Amino acid sequence: MTARRRNTARVVLGAAFLGLAAGGTAACDSADDDHTFYCVDQNDTVVDEDDCDDDGDGRGGFFFWAHSPRYAKGLKPGAKLPGGGSKFAYNDAAQRSAWGLPATGRVSNGTVKSNVVGSGGDGSSKSSGG
């Protein structure tokens, strides 16, 4: 009876370990790390992405790139972003690069960057919305 208990314990522990390992792997591959970017004003209202285009046209202003894994995709100008995100100045080339965006130029609202947190900005990108 002792041998049977040991085998049962091994099976239970082995199954528990596999479950934890699979859950950890799923968490690493999760889309929860995908950040969606929007050009916003100082009130976190989505504005036209042209306002955040750092192309040297002298537009200027108080515009930011707001990002969060919680932002819905496909928001249009005039939409108010929910709290909980982060933002940086539209023309901060270092931050843009760190998040895998081009250091200057146009970025579309609703751009999604994957695997950029802690990766030095080498993530992939995909665009959604318009």
Short mmCIF file of C-alpha atoms in Angstrom, two decimals, residues 6-119:
data_model
loop_
_atom_site.label_atom_id
_atom_site.label_comp_id
_atom_site.label_asym_id
_atom_site.label_seq_id
_atom_site.Cartn_x
_atom_site.Cartn_y
_atom_site.Cartn_z
CA ARG A 6 4.11 7.05 -3.54
CA ASN A 7 3.12 6.53 -7.16
CA THR A 8 -0.08 8.49 -6.65
CA ALA A 9 1.86 11.31 -5.03
CA ARG A 10 4.31 11.36 -7.95
CA VAL A 11 1.49 11.51 -10.48
CA VAL A 12 -0.25 14.32 -8.58
CA LEU A 13 2.97 16.31 -8.14
CA GLY A 14 3.96 15.74 -11.77
CA ALA A 15 0.55 16.86 -13.00
CA ALA A 16 0.67 19.93 -10.74
CA PHE A 17 4.12 20.85 -12.05
CA LEU A 18 3.02 20.47 -15.67
CA GLY A 19 -0.03 22.61 -14.98
CA LEU A 20 2.09 25.36 -13.46
CA ALA A 21 4.62 25.20 -16.28
CA ALA A 22 1.91 25.38 -18.93
CA GLY A 23 0.28 28.32 -17.15
CA GLY A 24 3.60 30.15 -16.93
CA THR A 25 4.27 29.61 -20.62
CA ALA A 26 0.81 30.83 -21.52
CA ALA A 27 1.33 33.94 -19.42
CA CYS A 28 4.58 34.72 -21.23
CA ASP A 29 2.91 34.39 -24.63
CA SER A 30 -0.17 36.30 -23.56
CA ALA A 31 -1.53 39.21 -25.54
CA ASP A 32 -1.81 41.01 -22.19
CA ASP A 33 1.65 42.46 -22.91
CA ASP A 34 0.49 44.03 -26.19
CA HIS A 35 0.35 47.81 -25.80
CA THR A 36 -2.06 49.84 -27.92
CA PHE A 37 -0.89 53.39 -28.71
CA TYR A 38 -3.02 56.50 -29.25
CA CYS A 39 -2.14 60.13 -29.87
CA VAL A 40 -3.85 62.11 -27.11
CA ASP A 41 -4.11 65.63 -25.75
CA GLN A 42 -3.37 66.61 -22.15
CA ASN A 43 -6.86 65.37 -21.13
CA ASP A 44 -6.30 61.84 -22.51
CA THR A 45 -8.71 62.43 -25.38
CA VAL A 46 -7.72 60.71 -28.62
CA VAL A 47 -6.77 63.23 -31.33
CA ASP A 48 -5.76 62.79 -34.95
CA GLU A 49 -2.41 61.00 -35.19
CA ASP A 50 -1.12 63.86 -37.36
CA ASP A 51 -0.85 65.86 -34.12
CA CYS A 52 1.80 63.37 -32.92
CA ASP A 53 3.66 63.16 -36.23
CA ASP A 54 7.17 64.35 -35.40
CA ASP A 55 8.01 65.30 -38.98
CA GLY A 56 9.35 68.77 -38.18
CA ASP A 57 6.32 70.64 -39.53
CA GLY A 58 6.35 72.88 -36.44
CA ARG A 59 2.88 71.83 -35.30
CA GLY A 60 3.96 71.42 -31.65
CA GLY A 61 1.54 71.45 -28.76
CA PHE A 62 0.76 69.34 -25.75
CA PHE A 63 0.34 65.96 -27.40
CA PHE A 64 1.38 62.58 -26.12
CA TRP A 65 1.55 58.93 -27.06
CA ALA A 66 -0.63 57.09 -24.55
CA HIS A 67 -0.30 53.34 -24.28
CA SER A 68 -1.67 50.45 -22.28
CA PRO A 69 -2.47 46.77 -22.72
CA ARG A 70 -5.99 47.69 -21.54
CA TYR A 71 -6.88 50.19 -24.27
CA ALA A 72 -9.50 49.05 -26.73
CA LYS A 73 -8.48 48.87 -30.35
CA GLY A 74 -10.08 51.04 -33.02
CA LEU A 75 -10.81 54.18 -30.96
CA LYS A 76 -11.44 57.30 -33.02
CA PRO A 77 -10.53 60.95 -32.32
CA GLY A 78 -12.76 62.35 -29.59
CA ALA A 79 -12.77 59.14 -27.54
CA LYS A 80 -11.60 59.47 -23.94
CA LEU A 81 -9.06 56.86 -22.84
CA PRO A 82 -9.72 55.02 -19.57
CA GLY A 83 -7.31 55.51 -16.68
CA GLY A 84 -4.42 53.19 -16.01
CA GLY A 85 -2.24 53.84 -19.02
CA SER A 86 1.06 55.63 -19.45
CA LYS A 87 2.11 58.36 -21.83
CA PHE A 88 5.13 60.23 -23.10
CA ALA A 89 5.68 63.35 -25.22
CA TYR A 90 4.89 62.80 -28.90
CA ASN A 91 8.40 63.96 -29.89
CA ASP A 92 10.40 61.99 -27.29
CA ALA A 93 12.55 59.98 -29.71
CA ALA A 94 14.14 57.87 -26.96
CA GLN A 95 10.77 56.75 -25.57
CA ARG A 96 9.36 56.13 -29.02
CA SER A 97 12.32 53.88 -29.83
CA ALA A 98 12.19 52.13 -26.46
CA TRP A 99 8.59 51.13 -27.20
CA GLY A 100 9.44 49.88 -30.68
CA LEU A 101 7.95 52.87 -32.51
CA PRO A 102 9.88 54.82 -35.13
CA ALA A 103 11.98 57.55 -33.45
CA THR A 104 10.36 60.20 -35.66
CA GLY A 105 7.53 60.39 -38.16
CA ARG A 106 4.04 59.04 -38.35
CA VAL A 107 2.52 56.35 -36.12
CA SER A 108 -1.11 55.37 -36.59
CA ASN A 109 -3.63 55.52 -33.76
CA GLY A 110 -4.41 52.02 -32.58
CA THR A 111 -0.91 50.72 -33.32
CA VAL A 112 -0.24 47.60 -31.25
CA LYS A 113 3.27 46.70 -30.15
CA SER A 114 3.99 43.20 -28.90
CA ASN A 115 6.76 41.92 -26.65
CA VAL A 116 8.32 45.32 -26.02
CA VAL A 117 8.23 45.51 -22.24
CA GLY A 118 11.76 44.75 -21.10
CA SER A 119 12.94 43.85 -24.59
#
